[in-house]
mmCIF file of C-alpha atoms and ligand atoms in Angstrom:
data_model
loop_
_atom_site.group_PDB
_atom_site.id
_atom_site.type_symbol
_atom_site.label_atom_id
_atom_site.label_comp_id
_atom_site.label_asym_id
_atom_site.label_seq_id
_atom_site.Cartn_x
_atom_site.Cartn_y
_atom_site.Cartn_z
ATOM 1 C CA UNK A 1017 -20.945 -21.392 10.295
ATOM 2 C CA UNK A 1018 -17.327 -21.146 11.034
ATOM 3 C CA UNK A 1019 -16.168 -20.239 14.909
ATOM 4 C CA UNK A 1020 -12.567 -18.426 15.243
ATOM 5 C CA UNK A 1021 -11.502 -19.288 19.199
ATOM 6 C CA UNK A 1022 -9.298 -16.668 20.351
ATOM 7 C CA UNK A 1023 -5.911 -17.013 21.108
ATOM 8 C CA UNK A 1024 -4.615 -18.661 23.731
ATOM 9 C CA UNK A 1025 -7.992 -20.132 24.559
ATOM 10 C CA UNK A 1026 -7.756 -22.865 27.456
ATOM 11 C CA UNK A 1027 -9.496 -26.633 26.375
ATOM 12 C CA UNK A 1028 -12.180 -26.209 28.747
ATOM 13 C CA UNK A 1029 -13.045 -22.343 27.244
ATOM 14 C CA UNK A 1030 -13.109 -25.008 23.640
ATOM 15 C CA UNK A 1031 -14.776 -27.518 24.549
ATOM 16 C CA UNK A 1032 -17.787 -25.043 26.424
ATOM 17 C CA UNK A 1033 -18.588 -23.283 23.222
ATOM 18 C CA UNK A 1034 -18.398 -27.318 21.619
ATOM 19 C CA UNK A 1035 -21.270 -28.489 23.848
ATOM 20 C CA UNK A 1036 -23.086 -25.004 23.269
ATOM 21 C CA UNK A 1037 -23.306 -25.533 19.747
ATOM 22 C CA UNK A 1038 -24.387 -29.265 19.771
ATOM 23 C CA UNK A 1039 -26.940 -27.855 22.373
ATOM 24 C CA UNK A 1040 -28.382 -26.248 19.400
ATOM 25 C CA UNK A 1041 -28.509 -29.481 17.453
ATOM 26 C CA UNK A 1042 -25.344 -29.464 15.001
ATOM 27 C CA UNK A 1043 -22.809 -31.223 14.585
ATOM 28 C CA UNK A 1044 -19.060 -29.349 15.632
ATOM 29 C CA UNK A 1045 -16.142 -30.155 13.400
ATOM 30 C CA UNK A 1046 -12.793 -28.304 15.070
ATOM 31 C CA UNK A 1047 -9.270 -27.485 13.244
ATOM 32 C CA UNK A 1048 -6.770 -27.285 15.993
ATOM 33 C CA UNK A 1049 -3.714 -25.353 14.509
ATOM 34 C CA UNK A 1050 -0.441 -25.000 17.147
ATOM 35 C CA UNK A 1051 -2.013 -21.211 18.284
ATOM 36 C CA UNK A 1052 -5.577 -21.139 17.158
ATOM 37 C CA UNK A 1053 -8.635 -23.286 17.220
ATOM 38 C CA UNK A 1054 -11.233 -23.274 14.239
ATOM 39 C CA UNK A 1055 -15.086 -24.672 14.865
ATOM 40 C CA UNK A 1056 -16.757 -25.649 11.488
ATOM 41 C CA UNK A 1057 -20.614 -26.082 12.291
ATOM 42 C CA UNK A 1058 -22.373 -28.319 10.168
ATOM 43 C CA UNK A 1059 -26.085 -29.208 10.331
ATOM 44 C CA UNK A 1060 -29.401 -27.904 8.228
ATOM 45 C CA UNK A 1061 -31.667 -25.422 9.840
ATOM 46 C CA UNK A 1062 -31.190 -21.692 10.407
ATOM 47 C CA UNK A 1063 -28.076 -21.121 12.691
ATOM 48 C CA UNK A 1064 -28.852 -17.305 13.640
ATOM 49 C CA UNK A 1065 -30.068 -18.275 17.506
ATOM 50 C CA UNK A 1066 -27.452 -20.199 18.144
ATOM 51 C CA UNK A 1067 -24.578 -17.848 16.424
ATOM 52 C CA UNK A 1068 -26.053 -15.324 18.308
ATOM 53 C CA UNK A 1069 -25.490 -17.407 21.251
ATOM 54 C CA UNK A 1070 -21.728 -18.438 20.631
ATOM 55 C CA UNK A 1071 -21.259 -14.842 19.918
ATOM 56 C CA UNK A 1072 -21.631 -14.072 23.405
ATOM 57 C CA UNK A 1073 -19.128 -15.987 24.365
ATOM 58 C CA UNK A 1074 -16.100 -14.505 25.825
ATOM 59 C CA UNK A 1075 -13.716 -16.548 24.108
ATOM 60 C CA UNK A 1076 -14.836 -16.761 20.992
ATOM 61 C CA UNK A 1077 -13.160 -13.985 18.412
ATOM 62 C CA UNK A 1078 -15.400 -14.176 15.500
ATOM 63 C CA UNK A 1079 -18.247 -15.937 14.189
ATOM 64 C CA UNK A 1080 -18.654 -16.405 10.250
ATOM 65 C CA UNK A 1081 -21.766 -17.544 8.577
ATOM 66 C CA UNK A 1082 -21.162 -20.027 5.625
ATOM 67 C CA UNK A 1083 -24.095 -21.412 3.520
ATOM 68 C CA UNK A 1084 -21.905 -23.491 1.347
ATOM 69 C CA UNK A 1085 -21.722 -27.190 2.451
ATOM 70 C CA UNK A 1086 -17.583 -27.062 2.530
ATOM 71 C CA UNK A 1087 -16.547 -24.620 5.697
ATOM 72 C CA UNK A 1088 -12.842 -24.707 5.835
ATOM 73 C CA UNK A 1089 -12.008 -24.278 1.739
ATOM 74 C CA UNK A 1090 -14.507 -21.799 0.920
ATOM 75 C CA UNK A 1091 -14.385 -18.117 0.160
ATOM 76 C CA UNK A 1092 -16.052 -17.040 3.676
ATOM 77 C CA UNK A 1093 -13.673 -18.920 5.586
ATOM 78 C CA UNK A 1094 -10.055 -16.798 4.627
ATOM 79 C CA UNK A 1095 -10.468 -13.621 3.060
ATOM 80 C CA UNK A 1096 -6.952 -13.720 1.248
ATOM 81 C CA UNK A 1097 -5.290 -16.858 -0.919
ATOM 82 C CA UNK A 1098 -4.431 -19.441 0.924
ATOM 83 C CA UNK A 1099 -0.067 -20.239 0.386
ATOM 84 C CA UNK A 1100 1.552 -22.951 0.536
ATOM 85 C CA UNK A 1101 5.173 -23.099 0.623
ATOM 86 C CA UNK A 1102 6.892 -25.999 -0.825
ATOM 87 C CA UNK A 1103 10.853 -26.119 -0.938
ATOM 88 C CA UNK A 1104 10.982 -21.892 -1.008
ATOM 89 C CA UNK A 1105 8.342 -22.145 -3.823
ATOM 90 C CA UNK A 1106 4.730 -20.171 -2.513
ATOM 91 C CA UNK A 1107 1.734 -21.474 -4.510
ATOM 92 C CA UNK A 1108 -0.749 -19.163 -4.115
ATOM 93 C CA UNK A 1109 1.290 -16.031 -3.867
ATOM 94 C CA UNK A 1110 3.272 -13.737 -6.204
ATOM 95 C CA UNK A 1111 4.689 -16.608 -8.426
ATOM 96 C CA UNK A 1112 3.293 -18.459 -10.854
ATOM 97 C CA UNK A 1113 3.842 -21.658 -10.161
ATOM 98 C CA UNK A 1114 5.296 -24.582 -13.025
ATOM 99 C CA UNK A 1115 5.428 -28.556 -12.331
ATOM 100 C CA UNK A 1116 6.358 -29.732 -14.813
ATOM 101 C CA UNK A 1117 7.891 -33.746 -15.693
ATOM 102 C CA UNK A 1118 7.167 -36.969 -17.560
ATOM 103 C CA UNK A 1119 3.874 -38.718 -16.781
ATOM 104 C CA UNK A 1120 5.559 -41.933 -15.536
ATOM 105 C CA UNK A 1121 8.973 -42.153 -14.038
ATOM 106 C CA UNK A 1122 10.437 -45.020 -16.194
ATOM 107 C CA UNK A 1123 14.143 -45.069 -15.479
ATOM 108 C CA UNK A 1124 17.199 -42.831 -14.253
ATOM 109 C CA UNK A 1125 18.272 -41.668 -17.033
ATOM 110 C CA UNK A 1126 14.850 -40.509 -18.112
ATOM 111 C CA UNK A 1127 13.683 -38.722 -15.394
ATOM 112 C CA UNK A 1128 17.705 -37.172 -14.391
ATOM 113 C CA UNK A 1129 16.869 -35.704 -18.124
ATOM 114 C CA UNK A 1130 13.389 -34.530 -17.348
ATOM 115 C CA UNK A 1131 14.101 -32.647 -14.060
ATOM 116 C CA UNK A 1132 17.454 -31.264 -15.671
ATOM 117 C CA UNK A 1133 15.803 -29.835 -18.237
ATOM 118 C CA UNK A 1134 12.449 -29.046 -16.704
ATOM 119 C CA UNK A 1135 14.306 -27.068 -14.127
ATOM 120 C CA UNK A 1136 16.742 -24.988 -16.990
ATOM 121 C CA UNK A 1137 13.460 -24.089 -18.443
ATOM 122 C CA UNK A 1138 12.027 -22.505 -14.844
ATOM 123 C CA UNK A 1139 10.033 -25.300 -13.539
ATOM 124 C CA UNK A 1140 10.356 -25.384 -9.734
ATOM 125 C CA UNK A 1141 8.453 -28.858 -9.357
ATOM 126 C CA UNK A 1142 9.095 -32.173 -11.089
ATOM 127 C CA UNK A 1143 6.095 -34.187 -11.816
ATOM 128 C CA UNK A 1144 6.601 -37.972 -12.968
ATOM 129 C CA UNK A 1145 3.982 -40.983 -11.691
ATOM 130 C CA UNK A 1146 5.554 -44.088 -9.664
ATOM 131 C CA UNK A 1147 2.349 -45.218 -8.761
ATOM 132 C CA UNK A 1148 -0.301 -45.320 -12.043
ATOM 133 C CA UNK A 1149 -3.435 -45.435 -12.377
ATOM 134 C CA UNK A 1150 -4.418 -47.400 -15.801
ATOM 135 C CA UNK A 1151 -7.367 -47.698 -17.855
ATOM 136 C CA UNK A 1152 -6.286 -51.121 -18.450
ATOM 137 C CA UNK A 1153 -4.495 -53.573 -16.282
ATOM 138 C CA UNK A 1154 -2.087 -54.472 -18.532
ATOM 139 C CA UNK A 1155 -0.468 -51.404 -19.139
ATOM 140 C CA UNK A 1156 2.585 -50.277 -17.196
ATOM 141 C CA UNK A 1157 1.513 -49.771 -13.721
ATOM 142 C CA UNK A 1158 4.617 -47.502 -12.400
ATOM 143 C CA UNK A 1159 7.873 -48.226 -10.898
ATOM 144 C CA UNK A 1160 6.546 -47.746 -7.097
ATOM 145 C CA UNK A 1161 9.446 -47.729 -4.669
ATOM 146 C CA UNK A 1162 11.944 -47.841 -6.863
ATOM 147 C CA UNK A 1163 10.253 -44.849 -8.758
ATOM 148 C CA UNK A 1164 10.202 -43.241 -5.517
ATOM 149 C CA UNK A 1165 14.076 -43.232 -5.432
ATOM 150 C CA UNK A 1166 14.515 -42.032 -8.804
ATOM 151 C CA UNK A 1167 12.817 -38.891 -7.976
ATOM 152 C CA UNK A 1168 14.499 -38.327 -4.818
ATOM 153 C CA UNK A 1169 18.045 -38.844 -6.780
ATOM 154 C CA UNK A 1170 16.389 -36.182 -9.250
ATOM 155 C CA UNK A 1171 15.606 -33.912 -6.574
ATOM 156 C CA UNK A 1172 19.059 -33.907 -4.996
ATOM 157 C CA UNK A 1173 20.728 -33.244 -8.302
ATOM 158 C CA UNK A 1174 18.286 -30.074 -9.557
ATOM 159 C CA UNK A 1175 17.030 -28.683 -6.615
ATOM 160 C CA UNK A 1176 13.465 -28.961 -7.851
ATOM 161 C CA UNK A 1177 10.664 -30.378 -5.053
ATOM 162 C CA UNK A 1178 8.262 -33.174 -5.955
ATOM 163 C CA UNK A 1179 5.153 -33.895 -6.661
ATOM 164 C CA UNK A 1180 3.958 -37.696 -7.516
ATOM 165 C CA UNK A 1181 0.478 -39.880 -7.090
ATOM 166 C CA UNK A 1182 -0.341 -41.776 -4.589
ATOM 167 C CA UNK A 1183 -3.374 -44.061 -4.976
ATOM 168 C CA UNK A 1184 -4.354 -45.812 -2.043
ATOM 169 C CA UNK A 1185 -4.143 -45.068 2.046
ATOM 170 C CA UNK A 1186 -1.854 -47.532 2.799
ATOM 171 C CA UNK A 1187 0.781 -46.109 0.775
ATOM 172 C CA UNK A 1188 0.394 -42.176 2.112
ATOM 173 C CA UNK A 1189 3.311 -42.592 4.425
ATOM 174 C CA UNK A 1190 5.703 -44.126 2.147
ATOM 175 C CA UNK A 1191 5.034 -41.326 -0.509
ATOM 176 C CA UNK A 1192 4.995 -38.896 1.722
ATOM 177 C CA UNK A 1193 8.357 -39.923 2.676
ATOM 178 C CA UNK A 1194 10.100 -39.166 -0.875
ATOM 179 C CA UNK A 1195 7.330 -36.386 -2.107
ATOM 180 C CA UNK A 1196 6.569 -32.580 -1.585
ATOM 181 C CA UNK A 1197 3.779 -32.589 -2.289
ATOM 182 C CA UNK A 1198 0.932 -35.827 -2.941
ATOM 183 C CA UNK A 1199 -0.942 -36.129 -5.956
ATOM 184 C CA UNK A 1200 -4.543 -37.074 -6.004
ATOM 185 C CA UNK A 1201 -5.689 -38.925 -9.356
ATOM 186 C CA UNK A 1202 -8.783 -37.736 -11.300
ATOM 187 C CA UNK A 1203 -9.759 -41.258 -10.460
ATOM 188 C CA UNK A 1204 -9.144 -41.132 -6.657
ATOM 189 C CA UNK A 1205 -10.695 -37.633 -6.304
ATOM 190 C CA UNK A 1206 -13.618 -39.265 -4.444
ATOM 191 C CA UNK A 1207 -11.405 -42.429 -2.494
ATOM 192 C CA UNK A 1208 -12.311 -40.712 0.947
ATOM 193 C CA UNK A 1209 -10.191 -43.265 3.123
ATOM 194 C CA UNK A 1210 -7.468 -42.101 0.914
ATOM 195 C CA UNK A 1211 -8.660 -38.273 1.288
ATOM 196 C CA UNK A 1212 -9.172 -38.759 5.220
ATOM 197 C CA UNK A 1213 -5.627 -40.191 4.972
ATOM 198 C CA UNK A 1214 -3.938 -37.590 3.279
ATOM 199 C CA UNK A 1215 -5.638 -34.999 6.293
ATOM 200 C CA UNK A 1216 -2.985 -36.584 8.276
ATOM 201 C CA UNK A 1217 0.074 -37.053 6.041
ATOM 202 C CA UNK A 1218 2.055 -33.650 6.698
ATOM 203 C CA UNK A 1219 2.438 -32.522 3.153
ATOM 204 C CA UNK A 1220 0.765 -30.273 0.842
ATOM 205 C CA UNK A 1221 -2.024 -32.469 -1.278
ATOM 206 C CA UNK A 1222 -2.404 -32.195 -5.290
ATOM 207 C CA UNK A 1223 -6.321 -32.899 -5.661
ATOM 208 C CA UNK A 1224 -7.089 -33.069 -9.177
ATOM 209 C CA UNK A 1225 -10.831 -33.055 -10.047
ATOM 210 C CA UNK A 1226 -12.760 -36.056 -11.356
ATOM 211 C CA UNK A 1227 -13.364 -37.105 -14.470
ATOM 212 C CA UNK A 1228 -17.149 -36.135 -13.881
ATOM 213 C CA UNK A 1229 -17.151 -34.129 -10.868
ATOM 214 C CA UNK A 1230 -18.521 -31.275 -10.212
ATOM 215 C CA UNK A 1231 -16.566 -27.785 -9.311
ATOM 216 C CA UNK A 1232 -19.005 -28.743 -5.807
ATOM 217 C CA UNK A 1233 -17.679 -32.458 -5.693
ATOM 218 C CA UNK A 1234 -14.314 -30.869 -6.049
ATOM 219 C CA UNK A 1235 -14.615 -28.163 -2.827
ATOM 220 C CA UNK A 1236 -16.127 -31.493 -0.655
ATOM 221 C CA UNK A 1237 -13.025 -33.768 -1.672
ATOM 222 C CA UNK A 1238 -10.623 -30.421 -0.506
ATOM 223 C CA UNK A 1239 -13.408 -30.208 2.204
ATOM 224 C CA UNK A 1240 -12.617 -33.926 3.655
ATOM 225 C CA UNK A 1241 -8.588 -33.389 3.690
ATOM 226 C CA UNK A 1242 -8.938 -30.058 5.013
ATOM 227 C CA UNK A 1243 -11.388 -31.293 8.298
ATOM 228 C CA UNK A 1244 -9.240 -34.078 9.015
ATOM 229 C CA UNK A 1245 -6.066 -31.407 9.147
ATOM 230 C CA UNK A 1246 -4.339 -30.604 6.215
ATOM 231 C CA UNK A 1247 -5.304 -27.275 4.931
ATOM 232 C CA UNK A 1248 -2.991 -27.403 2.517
ATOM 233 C CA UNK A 1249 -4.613 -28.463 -0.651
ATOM 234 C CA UNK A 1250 -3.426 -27.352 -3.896
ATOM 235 C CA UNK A 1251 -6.694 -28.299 -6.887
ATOM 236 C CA UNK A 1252 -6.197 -28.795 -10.099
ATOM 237 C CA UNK A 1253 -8.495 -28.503 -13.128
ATOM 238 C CA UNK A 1254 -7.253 -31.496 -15.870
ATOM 239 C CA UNK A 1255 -10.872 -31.357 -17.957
ATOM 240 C CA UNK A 1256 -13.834 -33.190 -17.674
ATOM 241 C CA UNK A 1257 -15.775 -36.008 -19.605
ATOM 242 C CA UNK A 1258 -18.010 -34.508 -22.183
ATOM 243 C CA UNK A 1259 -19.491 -35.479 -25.958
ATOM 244 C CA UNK A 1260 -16.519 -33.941 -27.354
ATOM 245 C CA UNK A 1261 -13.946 -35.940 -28.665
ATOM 246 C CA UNK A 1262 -11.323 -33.962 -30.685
ATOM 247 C CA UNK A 1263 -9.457 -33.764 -26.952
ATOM 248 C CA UNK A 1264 -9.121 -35.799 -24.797
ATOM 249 C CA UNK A 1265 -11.223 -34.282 -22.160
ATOM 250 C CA UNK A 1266 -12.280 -31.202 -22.037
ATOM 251 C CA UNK A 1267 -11.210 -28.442 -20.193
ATOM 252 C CA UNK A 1268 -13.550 -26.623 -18.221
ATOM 253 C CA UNK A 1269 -11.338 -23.524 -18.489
ATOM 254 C CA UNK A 1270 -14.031 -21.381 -16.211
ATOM 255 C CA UNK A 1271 -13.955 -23.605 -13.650
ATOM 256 C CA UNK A 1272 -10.710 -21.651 -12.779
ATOM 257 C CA UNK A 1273 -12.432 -18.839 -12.002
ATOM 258 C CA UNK A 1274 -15.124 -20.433 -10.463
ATOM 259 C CA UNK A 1275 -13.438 -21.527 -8.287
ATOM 260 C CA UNK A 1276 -11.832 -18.713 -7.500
ATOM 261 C CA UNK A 1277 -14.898 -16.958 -6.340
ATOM 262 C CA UNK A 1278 -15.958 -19.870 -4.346
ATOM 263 C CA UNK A 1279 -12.581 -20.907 -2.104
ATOM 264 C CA UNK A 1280 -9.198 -19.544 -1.413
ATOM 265 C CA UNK A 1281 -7.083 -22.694 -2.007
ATOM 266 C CA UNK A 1282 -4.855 -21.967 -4.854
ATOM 267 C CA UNK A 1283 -5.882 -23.491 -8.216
ATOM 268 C CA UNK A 1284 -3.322 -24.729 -11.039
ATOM 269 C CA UNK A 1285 -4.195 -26.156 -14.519
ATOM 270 C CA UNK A 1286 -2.804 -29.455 -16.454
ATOM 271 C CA UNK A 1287 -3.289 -28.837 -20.096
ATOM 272 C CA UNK A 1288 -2.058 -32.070 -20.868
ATOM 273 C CA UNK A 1289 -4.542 -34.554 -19.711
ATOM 274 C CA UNK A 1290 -6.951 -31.414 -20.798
ATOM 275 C CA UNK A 1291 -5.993 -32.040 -24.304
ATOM 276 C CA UNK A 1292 -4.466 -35.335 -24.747
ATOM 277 C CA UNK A 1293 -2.625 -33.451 -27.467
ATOM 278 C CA UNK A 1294 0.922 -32.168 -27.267
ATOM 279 C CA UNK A 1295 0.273 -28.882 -30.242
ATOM 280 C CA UNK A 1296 -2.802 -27.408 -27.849
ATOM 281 C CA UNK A 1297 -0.597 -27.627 -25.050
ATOM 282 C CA UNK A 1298 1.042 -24.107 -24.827
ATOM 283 C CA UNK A 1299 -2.723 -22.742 -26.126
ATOM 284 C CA UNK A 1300 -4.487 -23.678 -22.888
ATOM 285 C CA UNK A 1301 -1.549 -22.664 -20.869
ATOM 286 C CA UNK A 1302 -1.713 -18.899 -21.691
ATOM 287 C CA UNK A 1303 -5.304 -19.652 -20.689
ATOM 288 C CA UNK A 1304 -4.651 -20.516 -17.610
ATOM 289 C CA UNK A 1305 -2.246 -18.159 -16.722
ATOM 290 C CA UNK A 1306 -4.949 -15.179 -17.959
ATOM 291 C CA UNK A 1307 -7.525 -16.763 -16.044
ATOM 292 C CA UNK A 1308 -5.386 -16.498 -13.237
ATOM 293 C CA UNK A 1309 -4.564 -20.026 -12.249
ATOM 294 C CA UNK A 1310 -1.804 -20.542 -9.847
ATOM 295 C CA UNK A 1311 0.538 -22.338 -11.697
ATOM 296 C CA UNK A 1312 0.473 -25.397 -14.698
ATOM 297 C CA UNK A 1313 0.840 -28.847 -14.163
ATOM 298 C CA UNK A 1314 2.608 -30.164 -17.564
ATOM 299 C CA UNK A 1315 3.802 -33.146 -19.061
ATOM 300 C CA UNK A 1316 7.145 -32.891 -20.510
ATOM 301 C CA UNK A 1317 9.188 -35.998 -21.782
ATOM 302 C CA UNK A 1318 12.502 -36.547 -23.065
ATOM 303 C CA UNK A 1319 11.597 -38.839 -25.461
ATOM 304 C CA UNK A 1320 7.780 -38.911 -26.109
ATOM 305 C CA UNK A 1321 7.509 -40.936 -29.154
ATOM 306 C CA UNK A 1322 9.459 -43.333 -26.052
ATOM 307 C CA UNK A 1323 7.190 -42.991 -23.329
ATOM 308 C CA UNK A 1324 5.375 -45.569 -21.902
ATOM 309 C CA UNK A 1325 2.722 -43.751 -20.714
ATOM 310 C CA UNK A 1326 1.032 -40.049 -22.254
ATOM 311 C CA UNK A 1327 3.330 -39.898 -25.010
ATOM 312 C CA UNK A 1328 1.002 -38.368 -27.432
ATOM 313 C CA UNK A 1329 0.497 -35.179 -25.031
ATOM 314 C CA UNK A 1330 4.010 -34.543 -23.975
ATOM 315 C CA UNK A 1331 6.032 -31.682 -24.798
ATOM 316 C CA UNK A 1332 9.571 -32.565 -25.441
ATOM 317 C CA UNK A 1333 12.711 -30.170 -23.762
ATOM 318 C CA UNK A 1334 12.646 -27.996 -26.358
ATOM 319 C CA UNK A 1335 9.141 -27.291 -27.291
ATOM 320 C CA UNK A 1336 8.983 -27.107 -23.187
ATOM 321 C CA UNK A 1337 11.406 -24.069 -22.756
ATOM 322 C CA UNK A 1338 9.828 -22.901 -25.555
ATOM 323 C CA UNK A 1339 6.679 -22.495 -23.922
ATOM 324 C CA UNK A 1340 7.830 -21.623 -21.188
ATOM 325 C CA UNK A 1341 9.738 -18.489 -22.907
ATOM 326 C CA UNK A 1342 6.137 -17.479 -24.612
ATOM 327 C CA UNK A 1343 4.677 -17.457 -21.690
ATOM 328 C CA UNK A 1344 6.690 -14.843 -19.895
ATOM 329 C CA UNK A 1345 4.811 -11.807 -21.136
ATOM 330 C CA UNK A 1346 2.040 -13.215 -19.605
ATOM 331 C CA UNK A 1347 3.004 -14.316 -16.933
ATOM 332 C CA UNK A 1348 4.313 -10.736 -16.371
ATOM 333 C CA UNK A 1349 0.449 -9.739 -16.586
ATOM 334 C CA UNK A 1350 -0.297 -12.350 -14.280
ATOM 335 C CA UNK A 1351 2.280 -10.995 -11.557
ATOM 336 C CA UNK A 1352 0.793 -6.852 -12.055
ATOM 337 C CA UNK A 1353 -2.546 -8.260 -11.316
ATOM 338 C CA UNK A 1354 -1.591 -10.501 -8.294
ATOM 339 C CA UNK A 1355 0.256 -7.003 -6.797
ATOM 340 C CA UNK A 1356 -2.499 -5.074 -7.660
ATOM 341 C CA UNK A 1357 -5.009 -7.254 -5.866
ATOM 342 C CA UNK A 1358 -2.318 -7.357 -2.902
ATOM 343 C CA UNK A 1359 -2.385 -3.212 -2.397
ATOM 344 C CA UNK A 1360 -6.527 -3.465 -2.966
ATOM 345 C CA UNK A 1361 -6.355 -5.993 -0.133
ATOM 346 C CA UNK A 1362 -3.663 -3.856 2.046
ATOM 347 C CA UNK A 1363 -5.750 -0.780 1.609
ATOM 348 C CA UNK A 1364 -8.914 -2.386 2.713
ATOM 349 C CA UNK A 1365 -8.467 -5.142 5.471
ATOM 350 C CA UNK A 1366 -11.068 -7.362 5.021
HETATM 351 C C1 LIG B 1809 -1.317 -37.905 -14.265
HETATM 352 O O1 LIG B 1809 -1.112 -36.808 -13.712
HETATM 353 O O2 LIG B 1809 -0.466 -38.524 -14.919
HETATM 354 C C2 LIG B 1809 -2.676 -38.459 -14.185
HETATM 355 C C3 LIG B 1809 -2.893 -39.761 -14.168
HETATM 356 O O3 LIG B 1809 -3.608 -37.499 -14.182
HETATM 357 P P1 LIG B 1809 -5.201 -37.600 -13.948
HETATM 358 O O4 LIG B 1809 -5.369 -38.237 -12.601
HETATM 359 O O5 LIG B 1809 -5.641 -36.178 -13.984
HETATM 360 O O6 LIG B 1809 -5.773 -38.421 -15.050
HETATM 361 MN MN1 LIG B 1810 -0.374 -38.710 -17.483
#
C-alpha cells in the first residue's frame, strides 16, 4: 500500500498517519521529496481496515493498494513513465535513448576517439568502465581515477554525459563526482550496501540485472535504491545465464516488456554483453527498440581487435554509425507509438 500526503502537509500531520499505520502492525517506509511526502507500507496480512483507516485522514490525498513486494518502482505506484533527465537527454520520454562507448576506458586517445565518434553517430551518452569487474583477477582491472579523468576530458570535448561502473560503496562519491549517471554491474545487482549507497548519491543509477536474477530480483534491487531516495533508476536487460552457449548470455528479450507492465522506470537494452558477439549486435537492437525499450546500451571500440577488455562484441565507428543509420526507421516507429500512448494518456487521466 502506497500513501500520497498532501501538499504542504506539516511533520506532525506525517508522522500521525506514521504511527496510525504501525498501529495496524506494518512497517512504514516514507519518500520525502522537497513538496510531497510518499508512505510505502510494507507488512503481510490484508491492509483493507487499516487503508480504510488512513483514508480518513484529512491529510492524506490518496491511498494506493500494491500487492507486489516493490512499492515505489512498480506499475501502481506512477501511472505514466518515470523521466529522467540527464545533461538535456530525457530517458523515459519521447527519445530513444543511445549510450554508447568502449567497455573499458584504456587511454586518452582511445576513449577522445570513442566519444568523438560515438557522439557523430547520435549517441548522447558515453559508456567506458574505469572500475571492472573481472572474471579473473588477473585481467585488467580498469584505470580507476585516472579513468575517471579521461571521461570527464571526453565529456568536455563532445558534449556527451556519462555513464561508468562503480563497484563498491566506498567509491559512490568519487564516481559520482565525474559520472551522470552510475552503473550497477550484473555482478553487483544484489551488493545492497552498494544499492543503499547509491539511494543517497544524487545521480541517476544504471542497474543492470544479474546474471541469474529474476525480472522480481531486478524490481527489489530498483526497490532498495528507490526507498533509500533515489527514484531515479534507469534498468537494463544485458541477458541471463542459460544452457545456451552460441551467445554469450542470453537475452531475455521479453523481459522488456515485462517489465514494462510491471514498473514505470524506464528500461534500456545492452546487446553486447547479450551476445558476446559483435555481427548479432545491430539484430537485437532493432529488437529492442520494437519492444519498446528506452534506449541501448552498446559497446563500441575504436580498435576492437585492440581492446583489452570485450573486444570480440564491439562494434567499431563505422559499423556503429552504421547501425545507428538502420535503425532510424525504427526508431521513427518507436517515437509514433510513444506520442500515441502520450494523447491515450492526455485523453484519459489516469
Ligand atoms: C559492462 O557494462 O562492461 C559490464 C561489465 O556489464 P555487465 O555488468 O552487464 O556484465
Ligand atoms: Mn563489457
Amino acid at each position: 500500500m502506497i500513501i500520497s500526503i498532501k501538499l504542504h502537509a506539516t511533520r506532525e500531520e506525517i508522522d500521525q498517519v506514521r504511527a496510525q499505520v504501525e498501529q495496524f502492525g506494518y512497517k512504514v517506509h516514507s519518500i520525502e521529496g522537497e513538496e510531497r511526502v510518499v508512505i510505502g507500507v510494507v507488512g503481510v496480512g490484508d491492509v483493507t481496515a487499516c487503508m480504510e483507516s488512513v483514508e480518513a485522514m484529512p491529510q492524506v490525498e490518496k491511498v494506493v493498494r500494491i500487492s507486489a513486494p516493490y512499492k515505489f518502482v512498480s506499475r501502481e505506484f506512477r501511472s505514466g513513465r518515470t523521466q529522467i533527465r540527464v545533461n538535456g537527454t530525457v530517458i523515459g520520454g519521447d527519445q530513444f535513448v543511445v549510450m554508447a562507448g568502449p567497455c573499458s576506458v584504456e587511454s586518452e586517445k582511445q576513449i577522445m576517439q570513442a566519444a568523438e565518434g560515438v557522439a557523430r553517430a547520435g549517441a548522447k551518452i558515453l559508456r567506458g568502465g574505469a572500475f571492472k569487474p573481472r572474471t579473473s583477477p588477473y585481467d585488467f582491472q580498469g584505470l580507476e581515477t585516472e579513468g575517471l579523468k579521461l571521461l570527464q576530458k571526453a565529456k568536455a570535448a563532445t558534449g556527451l554525459a556519462i555513464v561508468t561502473e562503480v563497484m563498491t560503496d566506498r567509491d559512490v562519491s568519487l564516481v559520482a563526482e565525474y559520472a551522470d549517471i552510475l552503473q550497477v554491474g550484473a555482478r553487483n545487482m544484489q551488493n545492497f550496501v552498494l544499492l543503499k549507497e547509491l539511494g543517497k548519491c544524487g545521480r541517476p543509477v544504471l542497474l543492470k540485472r544479474g546474471l541469474s536474477s529474476t525480472i522480481k530480483e531486478l524490481l527489489m534491487s530498483a526497490e532498495y535504491i528507490t526507498a533509500h531516495g533515489n527514484a531515479n533508476v534507469i534498468l537494463c536487460e544485458r541477458g541471463i545465464r542459460t544452457f545456451e552457449t552460441a551467445t554469450r548470455n542470453t537475452c531475455d528479450i521479453a523481459a522488456i516488456a515485462a517489465l514494462d507492465e510491471l514498473t514505470h522506470l524506464p528500461v534500456i537494452l545492452d546487446p553486447s554483453h547479450a551476445t558476446g558477439k559483435r555481427s548479432l549486435v545491430p539484430a537485437l537492437s532493432r529488437a529492442g527498440v520494437a519492444i519498446g525499450a528506452d534506449g541501448l546500451i552498446v559497446e563500441v571500440h575504436p580498435a576492437p581487435e585492440k581492446a583489452i577488455s570485450d573486444g570480440a562484441q564491439s562494434l567499431d565507428l563505422p559499423q556503429f554509425q552504421r547501425m545507428m543509420d538502420e535503425l532510424k526507421p525504427y526508431v521513427q516507429l518507436w517515437q509514433a507509438t510513444r506520442a500515441a500512448e502520450r494523447e491515450k494518456r492526455v485523453a484519459v487521466p489516469a
